[in-house]
């Protein structure tokens, strides 16, 4: 597990060092967090989901900011490697591993005081075979059919709680269709919510101390903000990357945290009839000026964007992407933009000159969701704190 810290200031002083980089606007995390907190029940805590390197934003820097400047004391990651890296970066408080951890790694859970999700009865049993007590949250499957012990079999759940080498500090479930308010989707979500709270009540009636309860992730918060949980698991909304077109019950003014930029490495004239790039997938219909931008599919720009009308901003104006996207580069048409030259900075995600290219633009053209585009921004794209260099 490599950890990409936001680099120290002296190394980032010269923008020209960077072919492609992401600016991380940490204060926008604080803004988004506050906006969410205002709208959930008082006393409900936010667990910051920082899996996949904080959705590509850099987990260590994001978590440090949230802990140091916003008082967040609870974090969620996908796996043991991410959890250990986060702890080693100095993060205190709760770190919940949302995924499965094999029992043979139990000592790391204990050593780093991590909290493990129990994904099934078998998982609980295997974790109890060796000495030592692990902090755990029990995952209930209420209809997602991914991780979690099925609700309904109370005896199974009670057996899990009988394992003395697990110290349960929470219970949770995950909603499969919380992003949609269509009648059928909303009905399914209500069924999941009902099953969750019924099971929690049944367990409490049997004398089980379940610890904290949580079922909402970002869309759960935006569409079902009033659920009586102790915790919400906040991911994509924390990063201000809920799509502009999303229809949700709450409409919160979130601010994007990440901007993606790359330097222009060459500008050239292309004559009418000439073609550009691999496979010559684009042919100039008239004389054009083309800028080569130093970012490609290995940096997370989907190759399938070619020919679909994607744009970048240069000198505050939109420039259409032309030809196939290469591994490390792409080409844009800057014919209408006077003065573009080598060394200029192109914006792929972010705002410039009053125009904004949200990550939505890329994910819509790439036929995917913002989470995928952000989390796939490549490891060699430097994450830089905005405004400090
Ligand atoms: C990723 C994840 C989240 C965060 O989801 P967002 O939609 O990004 O807020 C919450 N809970 C679980 C179990 C997850 O896997």
PDB file of N, CA and C in Angstrom, residues 67-109:
ATOM      1  N   UNK A  67      -9.477  15.532  10.687  1.00  0.00           N
ATOM      2  CA  UNK A  67      -9.258  15.324  12.114  1.00  0.00           C
ATOM      3  C   UNK A  67      -8.713  16.590  12.776  1.00  0.00           C
ATOM      4  N   UNK A  68      -7.729  17.206  12.144  1.00  0.00           N
ATOM      5  CA  UNK A  68      -7.074  18.358  12.763  1.00  0.00           C
ATOM      6  C   UNK A  68      -7.908  19.623  12.750  1.00  0.00           C
ATOM      7  N   UNK A  69      -8.639  19.867  11.676  1.00  0.00           N
ATOM      8  CA  UNK A  69      -9.348  21.142  11.534  1.00  0.00           C
ATOM      9  C   UNK A  69     -10.848  21.031  11.704  1.00  0.00           C
ATOM     10  N   UNK A  70     -11.411  19.835  11.619  1.00  0.00           N
ATOM     11  CA  UNK A  70     -12.874  19.698  11.673  1.00  0.00           C
ATOM     12  C   UNK A  70     -13.342  18.774  12.789  1.00  0.00           C
ATOM     13  N   UNK A  71     -12.409  18.199  13.517  1.00  0.00           N
ATOM     14  CA  UNK A  71     -12.791  17.372  14.657  1.00  0.00           C
ATOM     15  C   UNK A  71     -13.403  16.026  14.315  1.00  0.00           C
ATOM     16  N   UNK A  72     -13.179  15.544  13.097  1.00  0.00           N
ATOM     17  CA  UNK A  72     -13.717  14.223  12.742  1.00  0.00           C
ATOM     18  C   UNK A  72     -12.867  13.144  13.415  1.00  0.00           C
ATOM     19  N   UNK A  73     -13.537  12.180  14.038  1.00  0.00           N
ATOM     20  CA  UNK A  73     -12.811  11.139  14.772  1.00  0.00           C
ATOM     21  C   UNK A  73     -13.164   9.742  14.343  1.00  0.00           C
ATOM     22  N   UNK A  74     -13.834   9.649  13.197  1.00  0.00           N
ATOM     23  CA  UNK A  74     -14.264   8.341  12.727  1.00  0.00           C
ATOM     24  C   UNK A  74     -14.086   8.284  11.211  1.00  0.00           C
ATOM     25  N   UNK A  75     -13.414   7.234  10.758  1.00  0.00           N
ATOM     26  CA  UNK A  75     -13.083   7.109   9.335  1.00  0.00           C
ATOM     27  C   UNK A  75     -13.416   5.703   8.864  1.00  0.00           C
ATOM     28  N   UNK A  76     -13.731   5.594   7.582  1.00  0.00           N
ATOM     29  CA  UNK A  76     -13.972   4.275   7.002  1.00  0.00           C
ATOM     30  C   UNK A  76     -13.089   4.094   5.780  1.00  0.00           C
ATOM     31  N   UNK A  77     -12.551   2.883   5.649  1.00  0.00           N
ATOM     32  CA  UNK A  77     -11.719   2.520   4.499  1.00  0.00           C
ATOM     33  C   UNK A  77     -12.212   1.170   3.970  1.00  0.00           C
ATOM     34  N   UNK A  78     -11.676   0.769   2.824  1.00  0.00           N
ATOM     35  CA  UNK A  78     -12.157  -0.468   2.201  1.00  0.00           C
ATOM     36  C   UNK A  78     -11.483  -1.709   2.768  1.00  0.00           C
ATOM     37  N   UNK A  79     -10.192  -1.595   3.074  1.00  0.00           N
ATOM     38  CA  UNK A  79      -9.472  -2.822   3.455  1.00  0.00           C
ATOM     39  C   UNK A  79      -8.370  -2.555   4.480  1.00  0.00           C
ATOM     40  N   UNK A  80      -7.748  -3.650   4.899  1.00  0.00           N
ATOM     41  CA  UNK A  80      -6.732  -3.586   5.945  1.00  0.00           C
ATOM     42  C   UNK A  80      -5.549  -2.708   5.529  1.00  0.00           C
ATOM     43  N   UNK A  81      -5.116  -2.831   4.285  1.00  0.00           N
ATOM     44  CA  UNK A  81      -3.973  -2.041   3.830  1.00  0.00           C
ATOM     45  C   UNK A  81      -4.239  -0.553   3.959  1.00  0.00           C
ATOM     46  N   UNK A  82      -5.413  -0.126   3.537  1.00  0.00           N
ATOM     47  CA  UNK A  82      -5.760   1.289   3.666  1.00  0.00           C
ATOM     48  C   UNK A  82      -5.839   1.698   5.132  1.00  0.00           C
ATOM     49  N   UNK A  83      -6.357   0.803   5.963  1.00  0.00           N
ATOM     50  CA  UNK A  83      -6.518   1.133   7.380  1.00  0.00           C
ATOM     51  C   UNK A  83      -5.159   1.306   8.057  1.00  0.00           C
ATOM     52  N   UNK A  84      -4.229   0.384   7.780  1.00  0.00           N
ATOM     53  CA  UNK A  84      -2.903   0.465   8.404  1.00  0.00           C
ATOM     54  C   UNK A  84      -2.189   1.735   7.928  1.00  0.00           C
ATOM     55  N   UNK A  85      -2.288   2.024   6.633  1.00  0.00           N
ATOM     56  CA  UNK A  85      -1.642   3.236   6.100  1.00  0.00           C
ATOM     57  C   UNK A  85      -2.202   4.482   6.778  1.00  0.00           C
ATOM     58  N   UNK A  86      -3.498   4.500   6.999  1.00  0.00           N
ATOM     59  CA  UNK A  86      -4.128   5.672   7.620  1.00  0.00           C
ATOM     60  C   UNK A  86      -3.652   5.823   9.071  1.00  0.00           C
ATOM     61  N   UNK A  87      -3.611   4.701   9.787  1.00  0.00           N
ATOM     62  CA  UNK A  87      -3.150   4.751  11.176  1.00  0.00           C
ATOM     63  C   UNK A  87      -1.695   5.208  11.215  1.00  0.00           C
ATOM     64  N   UNK A  88      -0.882   4.670  10.297  1.00  0.00           N
ATOM     65  CA  UNK A  88       0.543   5.028  10.297  1.00  0.00           C
ATOM     66  C   UNK A  88       0.763   6.477   9.882  1.00  0.00           C
ATOM     67  N   UNK A  89      -0.221   7.068   9.210  1.00  0.00           N
ATOM     68  CA  UNK A  89      -0.095   8.490   8.869  1.00  0.00           C
ATOM     69  C   UNK A  89      -0.457   9.373  10.056  1.00  0.00           C
ATOM     70  N   UNK A  90      -0.825   8.762  11.177  1.00  0.00           N
ATOM     71  CA  UNK A  90      -1.041   9.531  12.406  1.00  0.00           C
ATOM     72  C   UNK A  90      -2.501   9.771  12.764  1.00  0.00           C
ATOM     73  N   UNK A  91      -3.415   9.125  12.056  1.00  0.00           N
ATOM     74  CA  UNK A  91      -4.837   9.326  12.347  1.00  0.00           C
ATOM     75  C   UNK A  91      -5.226   8.552  13.603  1.00  0.00           C
ATOM     76  N   UNK A  92      -5.916   9.245  14.518  1.00  0.00           N
ATOM     77  CA  UNK A  92      -6.387   8.636  15.761  1.00  0.00           C
ATOM     78  C   UNK A  92      -7.878   8.335  15.628  1.00  0.00           C
ATOM     79  N   UNK A  93      -8.461   7.790  16.661  1.00  0.00           N
ATOM     80  CA  UNK A  93      -9.898   7.543  16.652  1.00  0.00           C
ATOM     81  C   UNK A  93     -10.241   6.267  15.905  1.00  0.00           C
ATOM     82  N   UNK A  94     -11.502   6.201  15.499  1.00  0.00           N
ATOM     83  CA  UNK A  94     -12.008   4.962  14.902  1.00  0.00           C
ATOM     84  C   UNK A  94     -11.664   4.875  13.414  1.00  0.00           C
ATOM     85  N   UNK A  95     -11.131   3.728  13.023  1.00  0.00           N
ATOM     86  CA  UNK A  95     -10.956   3.428  11.600  1.00  0.00           C
ATOM     87  C   UNK A  95     -11.694   2.126  11.328  1.00  0.00           C
ATOM     88  N   UNK A  96     -12.801   2.226  10.606  1.00  0.00           N
ATOM     89  CA  UNK A  96     -13.629   1.053  10.301  1.00  0.00           C
ATOM     90  C   UNK A  96     -13.254   0.505   8.926  1.00  0.00           C
ATOM     91  N   UNK A  97     -12.939  -0.784   8.889  1.00  0.00           N
ATOM     92  CA  UNK A  97     -12.693  -1.465   7.610  1.00  0.00           C
ATOM     93  C   UNK A  97     -14.038  -1.973   7.096  1.00  0.00           C
ATOM     94  N   UNK A  98     -14.476  -1.446   5.955  1.00  0.00           N
ATOM     95  CA  UNK A  98     -15.804  -1.788   5.428  1.00  0.00           C
ATOM     96  C   UNK A  98     -15.821  -3.177   4.792  1.00  0.00           C
ATOM     97  N   UNK A  99     -14.667  -3.656   4.364  1.00  0.00           N
ATOM     98  CA  UNK A  99     -14.612  -4.932   3.657  1.00  0.00           C
ATOM     99  C   UNK A  99     -14.161  -6.074   4.560  1.00  0.00           C
ATOM    100  N   UNK A 100     -13.939  -7.224   3.940  1.00  0.00           N
ATOM    101  CA  UNK A 100     -13.531  -8.451   4.633  1.00  0.00           C
ATOM    102  C   UNK A 100     -12.046  -8.406   4.955  1.00  0.00           C
ATOM    103  N   UNK A 101     -11.682  -8.852   6.141  1.00  0.00           N
ATOM    104  CA  UNK A 101     -10.272  -9.078   6.468  1.00  0.00           C
ATOM    105  C   UNK A 101     -10.121 -10.531   6.899  1.00  0.00           C
ATOM    106  N   UNK A 102      -9.204 -11.235   6.287  1.00  0.00           N
ATOM    107  CA  UNK A 102      -8.984 -12.633   6.636  1.00  0.00           C
ATOM    108  C   UNK A 102      -8.474 -12.743   8.071  1.00  0.00           C
ATOM    109  N   UNK A 103      -8.936 -13.770   8.759  1.00  0.00           N
ATOM    110  CA  UNK A 103      -8.595 -13.947  10.179  1.00  0.00           C
ATOM    111  C   UNK A 103      -7.098 -14.081  10.417  1.00  0.00           C
ATOM    112  N   UNK A 104      -6.349 -14.512   9.400  1.00  0.00           N
ATOM    113  CA  UNK A 104      -4.896 -14.659   9.619  1.00  0.00           C
ATOM    114  C   UNK A 104      -4.225 -13.299   9.812  1.00  0.00           C
ATOM    115  N   UNK A 105      -4.928 -12.224   9.507  1.00  0.00           N
ATOM    116  CA  UNK A 105      -4.367 -10.870   9.704  1.00  0.00           C
ATOM    117  C   UNK A 105      -4.854 -10.221  11.004  1.00  0.00           C
ATOM    118  N   UNK A 106      -5.442 -11.017  11.854  1.00  0.00           N
ATOM    119  CA  UNK A 106      -6.059 -10.481  13.074  1.00  0.00           C
ATOM    120  C   UNK A 106      -5.102  -9.596  13.877  1.00  0.00           C
ATOM    121  N   UNK A 107      -3.817 -10.018  13.932  1.00  0.00           N
ATOM    122  CA  UNK A 107      -2.880  -9.259  14.782  1.00  0.00           C
ATOM    123  C   UNK A 107      -2.751  -7.797  14.338  1.00  0.00           C
ATOM    124  N   UNK A 108      -2.918  -7.548  13.044  1.00  0.00           N
ATOM    125  CA  UNK A 108      -2.828  -6.149  12.574  1.00  0.00           C
ATOM    126  C   UNK A 108      -4.042  -5.336  13.022  1.00  0.00           C
ATOM    127  N   UNK A 109      -5.184  -5.997  13.066  1.00  0.00           N
ATOM    128  CA  UNK A 109      -6.392  -5.301  13.536  1.00  0.00           C
ATOM    129  C   UNK A 109      -6.188  -4.848  14.972  1.00  0.00           C
TER     130      UNK A 109
END
